[in-house]
mmCIF file of C-alpha atoms in Angstrom:
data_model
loop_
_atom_site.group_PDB
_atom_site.id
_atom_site.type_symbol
_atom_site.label_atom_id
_atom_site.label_comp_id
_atom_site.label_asym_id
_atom_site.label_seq_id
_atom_site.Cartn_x
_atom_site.Cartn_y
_atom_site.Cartn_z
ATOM 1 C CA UNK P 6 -17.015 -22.845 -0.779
ATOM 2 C CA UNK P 7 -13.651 -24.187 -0.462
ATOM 3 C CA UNK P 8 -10.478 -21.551 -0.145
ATOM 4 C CA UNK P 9 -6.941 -23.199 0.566
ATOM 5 C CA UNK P 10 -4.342 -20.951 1.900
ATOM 6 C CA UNK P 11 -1.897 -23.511 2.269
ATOM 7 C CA UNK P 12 -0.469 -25.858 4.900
ATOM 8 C CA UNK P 13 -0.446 -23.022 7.537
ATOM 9 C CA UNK P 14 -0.958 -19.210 8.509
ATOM 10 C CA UNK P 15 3.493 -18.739 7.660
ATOM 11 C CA UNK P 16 3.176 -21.059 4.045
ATOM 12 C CA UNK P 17 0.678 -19.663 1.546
ATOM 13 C CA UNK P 18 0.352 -20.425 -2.045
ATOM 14 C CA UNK P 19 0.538 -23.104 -4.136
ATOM 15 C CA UNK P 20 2.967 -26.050 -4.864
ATOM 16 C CA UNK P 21 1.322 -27.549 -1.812
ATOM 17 C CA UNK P 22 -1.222 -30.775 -1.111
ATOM 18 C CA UNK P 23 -3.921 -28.897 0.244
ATOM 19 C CA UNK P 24 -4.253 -26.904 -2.142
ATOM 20 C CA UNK P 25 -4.647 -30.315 -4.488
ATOM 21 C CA UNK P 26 -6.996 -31.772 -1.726
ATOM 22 C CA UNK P 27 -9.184 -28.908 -2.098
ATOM 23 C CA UNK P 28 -9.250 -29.785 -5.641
ATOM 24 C CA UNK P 29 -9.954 -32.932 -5.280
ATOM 25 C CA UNK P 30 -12.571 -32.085 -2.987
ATOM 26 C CA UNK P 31 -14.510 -29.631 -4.922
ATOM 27 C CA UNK P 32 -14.469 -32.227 -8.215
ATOM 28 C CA UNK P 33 -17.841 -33.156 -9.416
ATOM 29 C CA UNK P 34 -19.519 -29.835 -8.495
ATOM 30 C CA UNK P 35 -19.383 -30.940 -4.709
ATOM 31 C CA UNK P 36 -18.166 -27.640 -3.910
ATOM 32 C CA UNK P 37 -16.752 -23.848 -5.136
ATOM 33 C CA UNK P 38 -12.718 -23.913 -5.074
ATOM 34 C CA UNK P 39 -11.711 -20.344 -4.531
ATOM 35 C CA UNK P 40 -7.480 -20.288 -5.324
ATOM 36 C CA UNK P 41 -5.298 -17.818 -4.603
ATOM 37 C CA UNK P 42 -2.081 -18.066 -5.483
ATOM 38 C CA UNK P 43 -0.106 -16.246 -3.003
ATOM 39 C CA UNK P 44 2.661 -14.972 -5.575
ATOM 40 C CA UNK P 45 3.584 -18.417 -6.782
ATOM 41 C CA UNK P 46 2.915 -17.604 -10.381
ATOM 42 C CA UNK P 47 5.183 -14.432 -10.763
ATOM 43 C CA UNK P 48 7.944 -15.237 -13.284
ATOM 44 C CA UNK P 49 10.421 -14.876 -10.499
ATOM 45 C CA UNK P 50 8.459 -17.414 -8.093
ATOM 46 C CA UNK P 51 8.357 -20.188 -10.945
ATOM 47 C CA UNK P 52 11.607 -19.693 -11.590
ATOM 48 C CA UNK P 53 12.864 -21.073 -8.528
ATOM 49 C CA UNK P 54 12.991 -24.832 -8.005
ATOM 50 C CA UNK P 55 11.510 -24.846 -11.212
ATOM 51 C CA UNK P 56 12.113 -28.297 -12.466
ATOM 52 C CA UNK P 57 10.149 -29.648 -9.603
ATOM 53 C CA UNK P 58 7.319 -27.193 -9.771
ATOM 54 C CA UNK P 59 6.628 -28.509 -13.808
ATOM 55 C CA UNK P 60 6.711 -31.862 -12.699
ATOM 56 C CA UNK P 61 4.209 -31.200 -9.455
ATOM 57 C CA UNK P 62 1.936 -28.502 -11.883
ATOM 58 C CA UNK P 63 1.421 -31.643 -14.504
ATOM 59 C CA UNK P 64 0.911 -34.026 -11.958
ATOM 60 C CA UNK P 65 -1.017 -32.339 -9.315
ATOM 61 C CA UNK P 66 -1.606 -28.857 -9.467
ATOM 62 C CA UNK P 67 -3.218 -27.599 -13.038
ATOM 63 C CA UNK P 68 -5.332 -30.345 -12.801
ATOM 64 C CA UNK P 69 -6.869 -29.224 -8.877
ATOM 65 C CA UNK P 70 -7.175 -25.105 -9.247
ATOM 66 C CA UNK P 71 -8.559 -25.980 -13.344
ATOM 67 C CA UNK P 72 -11.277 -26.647 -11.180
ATOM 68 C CA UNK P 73 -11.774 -23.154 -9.363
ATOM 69 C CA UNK P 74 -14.842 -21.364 -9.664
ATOM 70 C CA UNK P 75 -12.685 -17.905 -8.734
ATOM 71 C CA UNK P 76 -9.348 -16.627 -7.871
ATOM 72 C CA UNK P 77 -8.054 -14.053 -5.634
ATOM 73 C CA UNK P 78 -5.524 -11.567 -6.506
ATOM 74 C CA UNK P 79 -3.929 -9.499 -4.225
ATOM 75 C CA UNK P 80 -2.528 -6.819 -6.398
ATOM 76 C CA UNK P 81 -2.625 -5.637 -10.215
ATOM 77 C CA UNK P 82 0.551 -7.352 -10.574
ATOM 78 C CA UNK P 83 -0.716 -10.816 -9.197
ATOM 79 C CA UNK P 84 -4.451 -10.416 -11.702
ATOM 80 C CA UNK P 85 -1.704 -10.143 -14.726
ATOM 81 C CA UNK P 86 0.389 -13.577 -13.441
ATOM 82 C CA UNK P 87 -3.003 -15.429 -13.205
ATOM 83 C CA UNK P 88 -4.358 -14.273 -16.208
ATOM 84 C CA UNK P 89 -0.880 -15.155 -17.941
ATOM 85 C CA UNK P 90 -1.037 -18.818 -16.278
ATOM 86 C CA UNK P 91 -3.584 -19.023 -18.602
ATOM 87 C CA UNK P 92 -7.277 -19.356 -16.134
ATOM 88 C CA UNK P 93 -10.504 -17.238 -17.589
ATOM 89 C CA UNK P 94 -11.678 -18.170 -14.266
ATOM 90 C CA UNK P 95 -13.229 -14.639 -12.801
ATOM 91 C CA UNK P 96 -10.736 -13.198 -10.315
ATOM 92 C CA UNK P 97 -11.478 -11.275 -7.169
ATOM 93 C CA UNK P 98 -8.688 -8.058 -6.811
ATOM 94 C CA UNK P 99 -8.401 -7.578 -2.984
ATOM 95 C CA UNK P 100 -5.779 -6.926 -0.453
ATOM 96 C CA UNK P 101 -4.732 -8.455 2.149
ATOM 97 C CA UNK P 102 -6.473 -6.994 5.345
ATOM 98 C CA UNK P 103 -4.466 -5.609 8.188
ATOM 99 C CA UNK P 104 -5.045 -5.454 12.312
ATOM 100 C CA UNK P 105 -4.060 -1.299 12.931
ATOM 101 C CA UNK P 106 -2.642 -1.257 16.027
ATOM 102 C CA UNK P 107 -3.663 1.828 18.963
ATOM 103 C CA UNK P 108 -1.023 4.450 17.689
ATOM 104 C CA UNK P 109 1.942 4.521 20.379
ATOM 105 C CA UNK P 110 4.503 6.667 18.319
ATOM 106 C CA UNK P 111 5.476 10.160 18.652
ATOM 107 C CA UNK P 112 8.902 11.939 17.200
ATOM 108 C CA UNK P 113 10.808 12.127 20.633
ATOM 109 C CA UNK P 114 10.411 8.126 20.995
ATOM 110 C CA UNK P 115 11.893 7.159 17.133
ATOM 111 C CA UNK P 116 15.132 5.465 17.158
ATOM 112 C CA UNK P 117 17.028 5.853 14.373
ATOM 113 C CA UNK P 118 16.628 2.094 13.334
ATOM 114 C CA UNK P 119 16.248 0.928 9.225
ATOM 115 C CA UNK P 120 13.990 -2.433 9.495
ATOM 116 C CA UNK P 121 13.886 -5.047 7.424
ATOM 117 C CA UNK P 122 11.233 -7.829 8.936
ATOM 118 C CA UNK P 123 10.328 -11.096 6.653
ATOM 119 C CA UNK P 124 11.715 -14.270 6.037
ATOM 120 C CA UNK P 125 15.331 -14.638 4.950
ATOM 121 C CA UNK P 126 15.453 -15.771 1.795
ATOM 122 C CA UNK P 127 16.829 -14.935 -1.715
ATOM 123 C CA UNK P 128 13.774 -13.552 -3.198
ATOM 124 C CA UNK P 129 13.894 -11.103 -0.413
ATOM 125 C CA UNK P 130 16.900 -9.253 -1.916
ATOM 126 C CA UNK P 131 18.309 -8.461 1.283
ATOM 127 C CA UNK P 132 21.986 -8.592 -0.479
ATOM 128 C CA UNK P 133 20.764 -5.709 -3.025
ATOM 129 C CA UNK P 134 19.598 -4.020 0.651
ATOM 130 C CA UNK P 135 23.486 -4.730 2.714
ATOM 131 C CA UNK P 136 25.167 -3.237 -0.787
ATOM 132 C CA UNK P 137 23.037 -0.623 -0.589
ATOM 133 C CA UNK P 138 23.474 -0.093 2.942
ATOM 134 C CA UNK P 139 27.123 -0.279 2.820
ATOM 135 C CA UNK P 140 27.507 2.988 0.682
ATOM 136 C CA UNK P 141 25.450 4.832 3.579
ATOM 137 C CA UNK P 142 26.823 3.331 7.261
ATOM 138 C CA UNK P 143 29.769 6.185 7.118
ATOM 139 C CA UNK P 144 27.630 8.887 6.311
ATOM 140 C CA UNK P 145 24.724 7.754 9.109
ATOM 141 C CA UNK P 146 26.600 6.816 12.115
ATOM 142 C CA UNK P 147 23.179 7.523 14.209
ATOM 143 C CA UNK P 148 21.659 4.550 12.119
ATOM 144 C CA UNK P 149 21.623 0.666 12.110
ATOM 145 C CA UNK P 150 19.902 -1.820 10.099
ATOM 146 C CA UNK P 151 18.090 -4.660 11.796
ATOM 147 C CA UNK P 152 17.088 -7.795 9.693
ATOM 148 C CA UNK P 153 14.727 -9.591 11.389
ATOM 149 C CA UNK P 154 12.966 -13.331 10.584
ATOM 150 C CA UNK P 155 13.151 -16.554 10.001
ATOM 151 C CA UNK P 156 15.772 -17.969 8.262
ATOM 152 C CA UNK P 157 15.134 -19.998 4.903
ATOM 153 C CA UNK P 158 17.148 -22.854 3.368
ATOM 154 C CA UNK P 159 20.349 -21.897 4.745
ATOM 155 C CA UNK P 160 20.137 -17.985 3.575
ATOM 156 C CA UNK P 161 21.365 -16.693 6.991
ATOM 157 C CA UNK P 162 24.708 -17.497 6.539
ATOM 158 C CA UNK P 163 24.783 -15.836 2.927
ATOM 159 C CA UNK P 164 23.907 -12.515 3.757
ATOM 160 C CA UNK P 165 26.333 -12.968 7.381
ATOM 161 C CA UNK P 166 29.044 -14.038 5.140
ATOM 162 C CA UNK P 167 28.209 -11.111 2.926
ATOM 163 C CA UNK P 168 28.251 -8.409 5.587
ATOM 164 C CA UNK P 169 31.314 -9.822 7.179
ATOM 165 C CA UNK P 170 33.003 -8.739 3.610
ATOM 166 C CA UNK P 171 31.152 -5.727 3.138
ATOM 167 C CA UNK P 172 32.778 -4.512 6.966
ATOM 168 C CA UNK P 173 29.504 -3.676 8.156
ATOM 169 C CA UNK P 174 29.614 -2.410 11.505
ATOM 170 C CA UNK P 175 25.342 -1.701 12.714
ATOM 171 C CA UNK P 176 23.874 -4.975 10.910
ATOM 172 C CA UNK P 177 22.084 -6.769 13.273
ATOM 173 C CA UNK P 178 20.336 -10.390 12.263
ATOM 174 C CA UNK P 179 18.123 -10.928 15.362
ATOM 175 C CA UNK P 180 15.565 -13.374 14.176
ATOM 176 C CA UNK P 181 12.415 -14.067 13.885
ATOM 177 C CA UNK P 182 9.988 -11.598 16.026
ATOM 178 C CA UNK P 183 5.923 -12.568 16.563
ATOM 179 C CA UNK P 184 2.998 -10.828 18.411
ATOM 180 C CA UNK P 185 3.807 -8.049 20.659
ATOM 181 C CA UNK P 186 7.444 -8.168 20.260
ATOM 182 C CA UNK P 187 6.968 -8.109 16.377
ATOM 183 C CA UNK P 188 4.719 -4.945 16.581
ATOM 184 C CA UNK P 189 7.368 -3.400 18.943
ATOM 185 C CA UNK P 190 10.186 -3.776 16.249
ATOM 186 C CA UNK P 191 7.650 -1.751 13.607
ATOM 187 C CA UNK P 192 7.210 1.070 16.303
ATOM 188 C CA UNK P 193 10.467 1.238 16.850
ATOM 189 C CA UNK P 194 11.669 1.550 13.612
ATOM 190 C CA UNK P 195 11.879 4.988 11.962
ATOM 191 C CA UNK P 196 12.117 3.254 8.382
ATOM 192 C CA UNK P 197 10.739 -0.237 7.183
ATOM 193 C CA UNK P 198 12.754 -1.736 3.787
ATOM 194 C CA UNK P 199 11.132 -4.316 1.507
ATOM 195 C CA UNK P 200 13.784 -5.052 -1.612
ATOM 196 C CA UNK P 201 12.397 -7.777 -2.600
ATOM 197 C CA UNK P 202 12.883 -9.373 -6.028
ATOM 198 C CA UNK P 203 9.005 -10.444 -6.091
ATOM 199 C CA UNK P 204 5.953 -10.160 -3.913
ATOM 200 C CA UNK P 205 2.996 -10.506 -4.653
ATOM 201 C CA UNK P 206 1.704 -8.039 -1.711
ATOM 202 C CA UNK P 207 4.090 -7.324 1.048
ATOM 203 C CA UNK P 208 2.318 -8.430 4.189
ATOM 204 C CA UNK P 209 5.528 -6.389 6.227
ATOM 205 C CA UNK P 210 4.645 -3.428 4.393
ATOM 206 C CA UNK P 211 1.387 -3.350 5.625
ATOM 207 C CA UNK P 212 1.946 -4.201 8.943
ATOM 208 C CA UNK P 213 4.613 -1.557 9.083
ATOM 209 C CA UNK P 214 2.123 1.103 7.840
ATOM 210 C CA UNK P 215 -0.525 -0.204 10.186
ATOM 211 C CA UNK P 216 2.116 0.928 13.298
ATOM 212 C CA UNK P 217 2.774 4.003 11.753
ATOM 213 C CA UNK P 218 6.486 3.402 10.154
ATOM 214 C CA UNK P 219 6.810 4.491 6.393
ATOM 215 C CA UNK P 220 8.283 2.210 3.864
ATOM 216 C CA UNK P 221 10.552 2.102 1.175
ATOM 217 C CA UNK P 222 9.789 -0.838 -1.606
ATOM 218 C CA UNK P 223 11.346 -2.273 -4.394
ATOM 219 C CA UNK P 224 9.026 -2.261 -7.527
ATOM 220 C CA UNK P 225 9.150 -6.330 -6.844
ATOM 221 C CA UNK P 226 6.461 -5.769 -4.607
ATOM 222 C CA UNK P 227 2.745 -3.778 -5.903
ATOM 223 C CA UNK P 228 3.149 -1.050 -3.397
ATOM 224 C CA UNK P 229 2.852 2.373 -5.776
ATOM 225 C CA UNK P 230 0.418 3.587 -3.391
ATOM 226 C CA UNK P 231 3.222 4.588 -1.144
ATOM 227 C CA UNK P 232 4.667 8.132 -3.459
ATOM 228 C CA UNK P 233 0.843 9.175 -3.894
ATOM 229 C CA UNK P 234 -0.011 8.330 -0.062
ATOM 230 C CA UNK P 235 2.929 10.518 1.510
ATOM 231 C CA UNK P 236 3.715 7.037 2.852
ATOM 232 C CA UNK P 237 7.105 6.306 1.610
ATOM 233 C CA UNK P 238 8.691 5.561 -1.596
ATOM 234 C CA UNK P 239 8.126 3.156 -4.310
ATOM 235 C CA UNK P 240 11.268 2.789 -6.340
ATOM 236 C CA UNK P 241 13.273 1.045 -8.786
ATOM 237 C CA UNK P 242 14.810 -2.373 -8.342
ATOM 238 C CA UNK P 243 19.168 -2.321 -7.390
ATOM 239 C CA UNK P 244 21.730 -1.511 -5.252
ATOM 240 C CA UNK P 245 22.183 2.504 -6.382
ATOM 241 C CA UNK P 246 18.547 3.264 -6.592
ATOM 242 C CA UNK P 247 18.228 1.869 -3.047
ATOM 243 C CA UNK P 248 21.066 3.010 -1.899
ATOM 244 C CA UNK P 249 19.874 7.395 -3.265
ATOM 245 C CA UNK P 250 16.396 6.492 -1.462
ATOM 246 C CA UNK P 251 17.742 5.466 1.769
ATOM 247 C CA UNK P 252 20.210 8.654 1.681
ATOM 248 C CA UNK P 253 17.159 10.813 1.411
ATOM 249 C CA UNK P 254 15.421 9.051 3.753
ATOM 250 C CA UNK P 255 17.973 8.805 6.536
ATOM 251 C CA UNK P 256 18.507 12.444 5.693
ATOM 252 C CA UNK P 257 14.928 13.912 6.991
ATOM 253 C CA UNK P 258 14.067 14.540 10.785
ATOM 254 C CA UNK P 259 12.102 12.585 12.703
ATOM 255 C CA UNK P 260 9.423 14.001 12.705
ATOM 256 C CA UNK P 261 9.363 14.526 9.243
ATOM 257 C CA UNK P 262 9.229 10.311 9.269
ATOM 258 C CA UNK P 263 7.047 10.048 11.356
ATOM 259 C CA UNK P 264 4.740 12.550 9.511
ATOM 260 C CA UNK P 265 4.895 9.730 6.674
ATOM 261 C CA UNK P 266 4.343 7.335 9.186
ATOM 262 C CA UNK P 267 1.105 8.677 10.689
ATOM 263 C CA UNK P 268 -0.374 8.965 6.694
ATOM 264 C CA UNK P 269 0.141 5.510 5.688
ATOM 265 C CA UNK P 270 -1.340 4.391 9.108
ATOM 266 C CA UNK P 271 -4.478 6.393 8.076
ATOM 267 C CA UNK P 272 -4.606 4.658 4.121
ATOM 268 C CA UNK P 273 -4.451 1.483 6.118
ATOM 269 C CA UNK P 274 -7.184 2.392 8.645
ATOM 270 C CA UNK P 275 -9.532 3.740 5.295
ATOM 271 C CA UNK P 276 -8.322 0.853 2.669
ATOM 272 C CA UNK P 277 -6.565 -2.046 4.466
ATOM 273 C CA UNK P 278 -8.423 -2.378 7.827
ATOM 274 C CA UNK P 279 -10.363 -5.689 8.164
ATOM 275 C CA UNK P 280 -13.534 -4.268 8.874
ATOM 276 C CA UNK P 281 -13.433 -3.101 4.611
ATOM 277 C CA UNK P 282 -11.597 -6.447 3.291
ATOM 278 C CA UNK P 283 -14.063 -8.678 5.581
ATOM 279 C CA UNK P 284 -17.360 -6.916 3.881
ATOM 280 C CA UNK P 285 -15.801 -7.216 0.296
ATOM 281 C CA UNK P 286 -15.331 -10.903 0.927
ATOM 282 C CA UNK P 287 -18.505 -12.023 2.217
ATOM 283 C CA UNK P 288 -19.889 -10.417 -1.110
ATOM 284 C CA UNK P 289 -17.694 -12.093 -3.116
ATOM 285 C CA UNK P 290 -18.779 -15.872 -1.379
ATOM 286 C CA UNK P 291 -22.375 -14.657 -1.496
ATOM 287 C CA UNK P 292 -21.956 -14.123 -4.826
ATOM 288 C CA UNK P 293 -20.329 -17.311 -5.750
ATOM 289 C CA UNK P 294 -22.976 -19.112 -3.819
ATOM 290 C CA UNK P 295 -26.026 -17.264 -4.594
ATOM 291 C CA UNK P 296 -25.546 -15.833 -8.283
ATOM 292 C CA UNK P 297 -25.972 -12.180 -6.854
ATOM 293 C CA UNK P 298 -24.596 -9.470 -8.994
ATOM 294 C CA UNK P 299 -20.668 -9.697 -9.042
ATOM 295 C CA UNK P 300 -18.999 -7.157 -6.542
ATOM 296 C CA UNK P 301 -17.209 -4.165 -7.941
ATOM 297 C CA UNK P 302 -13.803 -6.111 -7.042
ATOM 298 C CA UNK P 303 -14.320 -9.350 -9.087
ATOM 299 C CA UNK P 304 -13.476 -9.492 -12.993
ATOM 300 C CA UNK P 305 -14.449 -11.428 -15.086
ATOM 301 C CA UNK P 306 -12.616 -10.374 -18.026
#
């Protein structure tokens, strides 16, 4: 069984050659291909770069994942895009699994810190999230909002430009974080922020759960889960919905936050933990390779 994630652990998805040498290497029934797309289908995804993605699907890609004995969504959201690509291929619905952390996060130890952590880059919406955060910086002078990643084709300078005009005062851009000094930004945070346009899972969000931080997401990204969970909140794309959210949030004690905090670490522990993802997977390959009966996470419709 063959199951690309792309050229490395930071780039998943498609619109890549490995995902095409896969492909190629699974032709002739010399292998299972297993695809999953990583968001790249979403109608926001293909929009970007577009030209060069019809040219490279034509060429290179349709005719590689055709070949895919399954694929693997992540989300509702992402079984819809695949299914709309137009593959009758069974799919596998499973998310992403997550390391939880030893909980190190108590009330007294919050600071009052609004964290955005991913790459920089326009389908991140992180100008929706300084507009929004410029119609709350008066009102929350105990607050600041730290963007923290990568940058991504220049995007850096956007939103630095754009916060320069907004007269934002506690923005800080401080890069891109890994390992233990990623984990400490999500413990210190009292509030993680995903706007982004589209996702196809939200790896931050996760993460951020895992260490005990509750979210708010944009409804770019399949986190609904979060309102029923006591987690966070799972609202409405733009500026003023964003903008009412984050004034409730930064409005509640910390303890109250951290309250939300300590419930989505718990959904990630029961749902989300790798122990549960890892023993759904094996019986998906098992039953790809041994015709078993299909797990309860694979469709086939």
């Amino acid at each position: 069984i063959v199951h690309p994630y792309g050229a490395s652990p930071r780039w998943h998805g498609l619109w890549m050659m490995p995902n095409v040498y896969a492909g190629q290497a699974c032709k002739g029934g010399r292998g299972l291909l297993v695809v999953s797309p990583r968001g790249t289908l979403s109608p926001v995804a293909l929009k970007i770069n577009a030209r060069q993605k019809a040219i490279f699907w034509r060429a290179l890609q349709a005719p590689a994942i055709r070949r895919a004995a399954c694929f693997h969504a992540t989300a509702e959201s992402e079984y819809a895009d695949i299914r709309r690509a137009g593959f009758r291929q069974p799919i596998c619905v499973l998310p992403n699994g997550v390391d939880v952390p030893a909980y190190e996060k108590s009330p007294e130890d919050l600071r009052r810190t609004v964290l955005f952590l991913g790459r920089i880059h326009p389908i991140k919406g992180l100008d929706t999230l300084l507009r929004a955060w410029s119609q709350l910086e008066p009102a929350f002078p105990a607050w600041k909002l730290q963007i923290a990643g990568p940058d991504s084709r220049g995007h850096l300078e956007t939103l630095q430009a754009l916060s320069s005009r907004l007269g934002l005062q506690r923005v800080a851009f401080s890069g891109p974080v890994f390992g233990d000094h990623k984990l400490r930004a999500y413990r210190e945070a009292s509030l993680f922020v995903l706007p982004s346009h589209s996702e196809n899972f939200g790896m931050a969000v996760a993460e951020a759960l895992a260490a005990g931080t509750p979210a708010v997401v944009l409804k770019g990204a399949p986190w609904e889960g979060l309102n029923a969970r006591g987690a966070g909140w799972w609202i409405d794309a733009g500026v003023d919905p964003l903008a009412a959210c984050l004034t409730e949030a930064l409005a509640m004690s910390s303890a109250a936050l951290a309250g939300m905090g300590r419930a989505g670490r718990e959904w990630m522990v029961r749902d989300f933990s790798w122990q549960s993802i890892a023993h759904q997977w094996a019986a998906v390959y098992r039953w790809l390779g041994e015709g078993s009966q299909a797990p309860r996470c694979v469709r086939t419709a």
